[in-house]
Coordinates of C-alpha atoms in Angstrom, one line a residue:
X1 CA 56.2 42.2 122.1
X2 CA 55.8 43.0 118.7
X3 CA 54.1 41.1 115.7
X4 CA 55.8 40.5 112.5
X5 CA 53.8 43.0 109.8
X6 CA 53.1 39.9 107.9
X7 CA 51.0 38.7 110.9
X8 CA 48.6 42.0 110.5
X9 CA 45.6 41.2 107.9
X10 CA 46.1 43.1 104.4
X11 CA 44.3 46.2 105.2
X12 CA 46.1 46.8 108.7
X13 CA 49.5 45.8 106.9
X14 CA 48.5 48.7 104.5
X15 CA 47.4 50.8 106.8
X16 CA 50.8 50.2 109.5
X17 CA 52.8 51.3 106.2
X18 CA 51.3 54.4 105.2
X19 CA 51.9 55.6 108.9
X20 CA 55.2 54.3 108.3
X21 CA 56.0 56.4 105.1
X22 CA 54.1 59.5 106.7
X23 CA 56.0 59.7 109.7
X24 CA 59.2 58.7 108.3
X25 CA 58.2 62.1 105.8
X26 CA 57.5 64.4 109.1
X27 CA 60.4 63.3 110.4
X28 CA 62.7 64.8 107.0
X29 CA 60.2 67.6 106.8
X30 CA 61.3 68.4 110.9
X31 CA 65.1 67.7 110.1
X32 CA 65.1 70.1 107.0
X33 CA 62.9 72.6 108.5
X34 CA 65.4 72.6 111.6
X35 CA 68.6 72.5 109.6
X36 CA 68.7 76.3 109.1
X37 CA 67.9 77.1 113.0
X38 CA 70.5 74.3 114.3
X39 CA 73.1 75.8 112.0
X40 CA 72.1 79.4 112.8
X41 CA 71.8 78.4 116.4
X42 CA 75.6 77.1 116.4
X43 CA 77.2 80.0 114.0
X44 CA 80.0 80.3 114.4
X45 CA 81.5 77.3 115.6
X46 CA 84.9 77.9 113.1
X47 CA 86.6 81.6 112.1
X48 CA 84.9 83.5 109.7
X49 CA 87.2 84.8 106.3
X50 CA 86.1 88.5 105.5
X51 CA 87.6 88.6 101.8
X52 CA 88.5 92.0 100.6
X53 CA 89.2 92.6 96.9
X54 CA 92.7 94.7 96.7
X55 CA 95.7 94.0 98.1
X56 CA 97.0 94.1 101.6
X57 CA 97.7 97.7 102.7
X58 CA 95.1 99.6 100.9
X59 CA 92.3 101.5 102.3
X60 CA 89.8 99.0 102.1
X61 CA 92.4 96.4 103.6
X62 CA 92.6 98.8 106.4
X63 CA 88.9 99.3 107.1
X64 CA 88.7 95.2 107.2
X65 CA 91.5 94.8 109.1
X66 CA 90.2 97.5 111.8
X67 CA 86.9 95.8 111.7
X68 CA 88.2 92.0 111.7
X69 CA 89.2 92.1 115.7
X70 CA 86.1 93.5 117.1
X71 CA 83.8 91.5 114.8
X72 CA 85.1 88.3 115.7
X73 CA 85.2 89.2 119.4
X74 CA 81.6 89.4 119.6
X75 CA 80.9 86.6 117.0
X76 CA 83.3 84.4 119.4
X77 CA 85.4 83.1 116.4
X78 CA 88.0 84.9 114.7
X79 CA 87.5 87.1 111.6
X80 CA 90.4 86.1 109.3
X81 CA 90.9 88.9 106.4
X82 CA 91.8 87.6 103.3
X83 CA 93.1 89.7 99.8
X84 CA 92.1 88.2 96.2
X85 CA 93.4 91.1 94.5
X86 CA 92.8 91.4 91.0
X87 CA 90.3 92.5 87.6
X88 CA 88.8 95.7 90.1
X89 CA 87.8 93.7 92.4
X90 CA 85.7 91.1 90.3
X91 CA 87.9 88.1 91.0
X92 CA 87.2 88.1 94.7
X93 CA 83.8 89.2 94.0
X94 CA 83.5 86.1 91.9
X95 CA 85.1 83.6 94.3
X96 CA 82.7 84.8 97.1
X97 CA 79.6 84.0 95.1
X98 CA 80.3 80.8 94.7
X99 CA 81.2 80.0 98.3
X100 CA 79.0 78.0 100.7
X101 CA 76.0 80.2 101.7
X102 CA 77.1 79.5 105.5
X103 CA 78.4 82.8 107.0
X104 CA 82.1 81.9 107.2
X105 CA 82.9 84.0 104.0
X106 CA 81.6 87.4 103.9
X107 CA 82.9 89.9 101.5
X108 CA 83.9 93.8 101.9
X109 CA 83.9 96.2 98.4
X110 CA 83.3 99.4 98.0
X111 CA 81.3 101.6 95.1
X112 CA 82.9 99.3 92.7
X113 CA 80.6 96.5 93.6
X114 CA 77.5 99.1 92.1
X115 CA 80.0 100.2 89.1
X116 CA 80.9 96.7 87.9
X117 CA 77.8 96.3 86.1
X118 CA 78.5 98.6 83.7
X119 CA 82.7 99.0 84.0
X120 CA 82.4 95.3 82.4
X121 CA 80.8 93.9 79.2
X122 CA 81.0 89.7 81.0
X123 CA 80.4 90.3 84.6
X124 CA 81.1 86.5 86.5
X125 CA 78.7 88.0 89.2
X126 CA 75.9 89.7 89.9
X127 CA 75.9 92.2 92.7
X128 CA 71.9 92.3 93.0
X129 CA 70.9 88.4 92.6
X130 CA 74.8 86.8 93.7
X131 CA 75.0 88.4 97.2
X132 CA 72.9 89.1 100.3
X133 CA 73.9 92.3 102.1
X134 CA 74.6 92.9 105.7
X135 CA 75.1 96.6 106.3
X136 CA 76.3 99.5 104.9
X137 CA 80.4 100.0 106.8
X138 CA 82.3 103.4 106.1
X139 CA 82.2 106.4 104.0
X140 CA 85.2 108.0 102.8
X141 CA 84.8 111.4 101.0
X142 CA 86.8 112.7 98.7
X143 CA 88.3 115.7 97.6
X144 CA 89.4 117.5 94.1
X145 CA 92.8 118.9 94.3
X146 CA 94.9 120.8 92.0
X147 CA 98.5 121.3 91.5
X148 CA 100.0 123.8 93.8
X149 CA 100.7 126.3 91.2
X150 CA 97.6 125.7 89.1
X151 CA 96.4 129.4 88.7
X152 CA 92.9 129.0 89.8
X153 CA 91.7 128.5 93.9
X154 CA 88.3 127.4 93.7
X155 CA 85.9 125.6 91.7
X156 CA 84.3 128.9 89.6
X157 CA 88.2 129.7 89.1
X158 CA 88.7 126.4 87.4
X159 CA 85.7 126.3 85.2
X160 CA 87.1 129.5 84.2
X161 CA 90.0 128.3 83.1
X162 CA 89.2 124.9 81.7
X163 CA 86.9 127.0 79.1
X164 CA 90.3 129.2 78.4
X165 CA 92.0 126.4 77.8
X166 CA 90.2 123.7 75.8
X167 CA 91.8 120.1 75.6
X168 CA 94.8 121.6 77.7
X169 CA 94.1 120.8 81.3
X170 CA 94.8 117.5 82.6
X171 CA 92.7 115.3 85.1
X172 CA 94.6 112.2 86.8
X173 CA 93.0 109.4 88.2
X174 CA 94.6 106.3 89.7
X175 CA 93.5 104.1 86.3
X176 CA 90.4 102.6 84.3
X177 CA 87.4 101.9 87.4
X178 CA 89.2 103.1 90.1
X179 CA 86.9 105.9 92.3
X180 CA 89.1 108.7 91.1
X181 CA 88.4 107.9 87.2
X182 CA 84.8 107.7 88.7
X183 CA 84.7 111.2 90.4
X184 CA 86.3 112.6 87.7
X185 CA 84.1 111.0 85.1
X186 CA 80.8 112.3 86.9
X187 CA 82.7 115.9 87.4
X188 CA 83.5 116.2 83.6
X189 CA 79.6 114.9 83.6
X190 CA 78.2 117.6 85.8
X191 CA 80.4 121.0 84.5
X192 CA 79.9 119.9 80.8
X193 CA 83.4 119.8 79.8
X194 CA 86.0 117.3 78.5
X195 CA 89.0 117.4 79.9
X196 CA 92.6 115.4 79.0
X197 CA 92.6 112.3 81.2
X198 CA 95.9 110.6 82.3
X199 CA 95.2 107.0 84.0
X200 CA 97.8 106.2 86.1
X201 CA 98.9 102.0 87.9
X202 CA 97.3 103.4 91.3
X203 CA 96.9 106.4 93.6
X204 CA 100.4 106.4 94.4
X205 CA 101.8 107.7 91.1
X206 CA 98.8 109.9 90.1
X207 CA 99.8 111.9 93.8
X208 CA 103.2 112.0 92.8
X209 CA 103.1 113.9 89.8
X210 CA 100.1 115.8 90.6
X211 CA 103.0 116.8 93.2
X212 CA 105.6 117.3 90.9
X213 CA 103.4 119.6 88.6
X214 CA 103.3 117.1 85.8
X215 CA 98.8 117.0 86.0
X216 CA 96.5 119.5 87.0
X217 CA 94.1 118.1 89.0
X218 CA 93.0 114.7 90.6
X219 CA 89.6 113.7 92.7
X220 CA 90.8 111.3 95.2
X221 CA 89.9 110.3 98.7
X222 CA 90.6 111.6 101.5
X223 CA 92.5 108.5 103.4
X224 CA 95.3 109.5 100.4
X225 CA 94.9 113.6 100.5
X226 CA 94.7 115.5 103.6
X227 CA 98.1 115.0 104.6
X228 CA 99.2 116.7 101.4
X229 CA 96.3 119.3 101.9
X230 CA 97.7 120.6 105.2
X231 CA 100.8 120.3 104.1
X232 CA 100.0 122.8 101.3
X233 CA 101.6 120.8 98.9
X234 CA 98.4 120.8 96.6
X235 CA 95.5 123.1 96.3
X236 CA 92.4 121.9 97.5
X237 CA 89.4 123.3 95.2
X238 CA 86.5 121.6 96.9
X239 CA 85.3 118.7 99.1
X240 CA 82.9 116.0 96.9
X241 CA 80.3 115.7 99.6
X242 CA 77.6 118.1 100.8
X243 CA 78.8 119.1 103.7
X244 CA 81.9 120.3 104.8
X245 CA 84.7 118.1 106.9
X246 CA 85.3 118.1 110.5
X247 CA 88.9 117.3 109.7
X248 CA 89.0 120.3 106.6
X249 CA 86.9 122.7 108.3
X250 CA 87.8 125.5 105.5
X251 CA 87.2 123.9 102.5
X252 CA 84.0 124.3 100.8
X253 CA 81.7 121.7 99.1
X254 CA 81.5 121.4 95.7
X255 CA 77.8 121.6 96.1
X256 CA 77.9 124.9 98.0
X257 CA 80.4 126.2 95.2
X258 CA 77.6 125.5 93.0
X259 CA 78.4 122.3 91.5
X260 CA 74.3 121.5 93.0
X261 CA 74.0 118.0 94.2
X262 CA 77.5 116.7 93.3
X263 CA 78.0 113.7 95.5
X264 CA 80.9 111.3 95.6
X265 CA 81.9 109.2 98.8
X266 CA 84.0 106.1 98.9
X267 CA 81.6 104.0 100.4
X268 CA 81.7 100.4 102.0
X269 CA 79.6 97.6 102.4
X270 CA 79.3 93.7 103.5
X271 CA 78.0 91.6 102.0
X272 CA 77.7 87.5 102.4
X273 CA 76.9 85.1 99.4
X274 CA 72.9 84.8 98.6
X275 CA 70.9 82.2 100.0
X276 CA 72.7 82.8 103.5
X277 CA 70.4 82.0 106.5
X278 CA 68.6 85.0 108.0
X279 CA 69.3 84.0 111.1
X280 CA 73.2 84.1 110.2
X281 CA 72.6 87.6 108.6
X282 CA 71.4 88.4 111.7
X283 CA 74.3 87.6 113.7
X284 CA 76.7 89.2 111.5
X285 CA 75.1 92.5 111.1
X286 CA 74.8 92.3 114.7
X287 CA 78.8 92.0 115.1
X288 CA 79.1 94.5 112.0
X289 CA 77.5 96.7 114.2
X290 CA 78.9 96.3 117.8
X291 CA 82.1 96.6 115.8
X292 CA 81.0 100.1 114.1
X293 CA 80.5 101.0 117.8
X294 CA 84.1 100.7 119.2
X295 CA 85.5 103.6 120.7
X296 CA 89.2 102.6 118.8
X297 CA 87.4 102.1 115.5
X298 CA 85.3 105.1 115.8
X299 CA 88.5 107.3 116.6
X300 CA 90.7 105.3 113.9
X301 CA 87.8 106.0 111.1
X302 CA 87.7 109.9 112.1
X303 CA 91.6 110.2 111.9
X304 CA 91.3 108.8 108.7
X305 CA 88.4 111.1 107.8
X306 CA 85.8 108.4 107.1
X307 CA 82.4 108.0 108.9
X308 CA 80.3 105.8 110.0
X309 CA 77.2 105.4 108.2
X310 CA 73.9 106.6 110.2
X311 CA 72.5 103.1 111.8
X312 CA 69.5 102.7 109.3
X313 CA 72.3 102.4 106.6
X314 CA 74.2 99.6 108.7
X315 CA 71.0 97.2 107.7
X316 CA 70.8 94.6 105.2
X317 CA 67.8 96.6 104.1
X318 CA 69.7 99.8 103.8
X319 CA 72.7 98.3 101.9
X320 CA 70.8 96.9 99.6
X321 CA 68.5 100.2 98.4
X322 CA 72.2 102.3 98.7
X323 CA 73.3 99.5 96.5
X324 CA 70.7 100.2 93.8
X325 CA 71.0 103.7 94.0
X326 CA 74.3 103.6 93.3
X327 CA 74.3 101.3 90.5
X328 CA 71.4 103.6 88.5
X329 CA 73.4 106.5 89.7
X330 CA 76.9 105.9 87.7
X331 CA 75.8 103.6 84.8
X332 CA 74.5 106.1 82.7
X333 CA 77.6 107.8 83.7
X334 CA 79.7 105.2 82.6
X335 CA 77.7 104.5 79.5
X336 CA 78.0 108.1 78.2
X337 CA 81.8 107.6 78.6
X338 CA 81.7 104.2 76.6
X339 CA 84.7 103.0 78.2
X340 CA 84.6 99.0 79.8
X341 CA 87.6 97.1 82.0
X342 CA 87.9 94.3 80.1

């Protein structure tokens, strides 16, 4: 049986309340405390939407496409990919930074999300402080190629030449941001030199007259080259990365043709917007990984010539330092060149 509180004398009334108001307070403390582990605990319980930044049939779209199937397997949800095209990749970028911290958006970019900072003078985002990474994906080098009658084979050949012929040769890149401008930015960086740049509405159309004989060279990766490399429908003056490809045995590094610690890889990572439960982090790296482990997506990435990162870069800890290297690597870079996106 119990009393009516105004039976209690004054003191025990004030007493039977303060127990009240401190154990209704445990009790929010224990639900708010618990909130992140219930929610961890049940994640996923709904697909996940892995957002990629460029539209549907790109080489990004690809990667997140092979990756959706065997990431959702071993999440138990699906992984739904979804393309927000647009601005370089900013709109997307923008859109997943302002979506629920919860797991079920993630985001996929590549070096872009490190050149942003400095590509744009009013960035919506911010790559650092906006997003919490999960691991580092795929690599894709990159190659420089030159037209199949330019009159130099290698890289001491072309340096040659470009000093001949001041102002005259001609560097295509698939327009302002993309990773070709950027290879070709840090190239004209590294030998010194200025040469004609001639931006071009995608990789497509830079290829095609690099082809036709219409521009000399163009630094693009090699997802869009090595077919036209064994073909021998373009000369192929160097490989961007320091060491040589299984897939291009033959060709030299830039690096080893002493262009010393020239460096340029398409690389991936995902990321999931900040403040996302550890526990959820967790979980996704975990399926980020087991996908990365797949036979099929392993032999996919070779025949596309990309690699899978080594496993202390597939961390949310080793995204984020390659994520900071990457950023101090190109802004001075892109500051020298005093060129912006928008």
């Amino acid at each position: 049986m119990h009393l009516p509180l105004a039976s209690y004398p004054a003191p025990v009334r004030r007493g039977l309340r303060r127990w009240a108001v401190l154990a209704c307070a445990a009790a929010a403390a224990w639900t708010l405390g618990h909130a992140g582990t219930a929610q961890a605990g049940s994640f996923p319980d709904k697909p996940v939407t892995l957002v990629i930044p460029f539209a549907a049939g790109g080489p990004t779209d690809v990667v997140a496409r092979m990756l959706a199937i065997p990431m959702g397997k071993s999440l138990g949800q699906p992984v739904i990919v979804e393309n927000a095209a647009g601005a370089g990749g900013t709109i997307a970028a923008a859109k997943v930074a302002r979506s629920p911290a919860n797991g079920y958006t993630v985001f996929l970019h590549h070096m872009g999300m490190a050149t942003a900072p400095a590509l744009y003078k009013k960035l919506a985002f911010d790559p650092v402080k906006d997003f919490d990474p999960i691991g580092q994906v795929v690599d894709v080098p990159m190659t420089l190629l030159a037209r199949k009658d330019f009159p130099a084979s290698d890289l001491q050949g072309v340096l040659a030449y470009i000093k001949a012929h001041k102002g005259q040769v001609t560097l295509a890149n698939a327009g302002l941001g993309a990773v070709s401008h950027l290879c070709g930015l840090l190239f004209m960086t590294q030998i010194g030199e200025e040469l004609t740049t001639v931006p071009y509405k995608g990789t497509g159309p830079a290829i095609n007259d690099l082809l036709g004989g219409q521009v000399d060279l163009l630094c693009d990766q090699t997802t869009q080259t090595v077919p036209f490399i064994k073909d021998g429908r373009v000369k192929v003056l160097g490989v961007t990365v320091p060491r040589r490809l299984a897939v291009l045995p033959e060709v030299p590094t830039l690096d080893e043709q002493g262009l010393k610690g020239f460096d340029v890889k398409v690389w991936h990572g995902l990321y999931a917007p900040h403040g996302t439960p550890p526990a959820v982090i967790k979980k996704l790296n975990e399926a980020l990984n087991a996908a990365l482990q797949d036979p099929v997506v392993r032999q996919r990435l070779a025949d596309l010539s990309s690699d899978v990162p080594p496993p202390d870069k597939i961390t949310p800890e080793g995204l984020r330092t390659h994520l900071a290297a990457e950023i101090a690597k190109w802004e001075p870079v892109i500051r020298k060149a005093g060129i912006y996106a928008d």
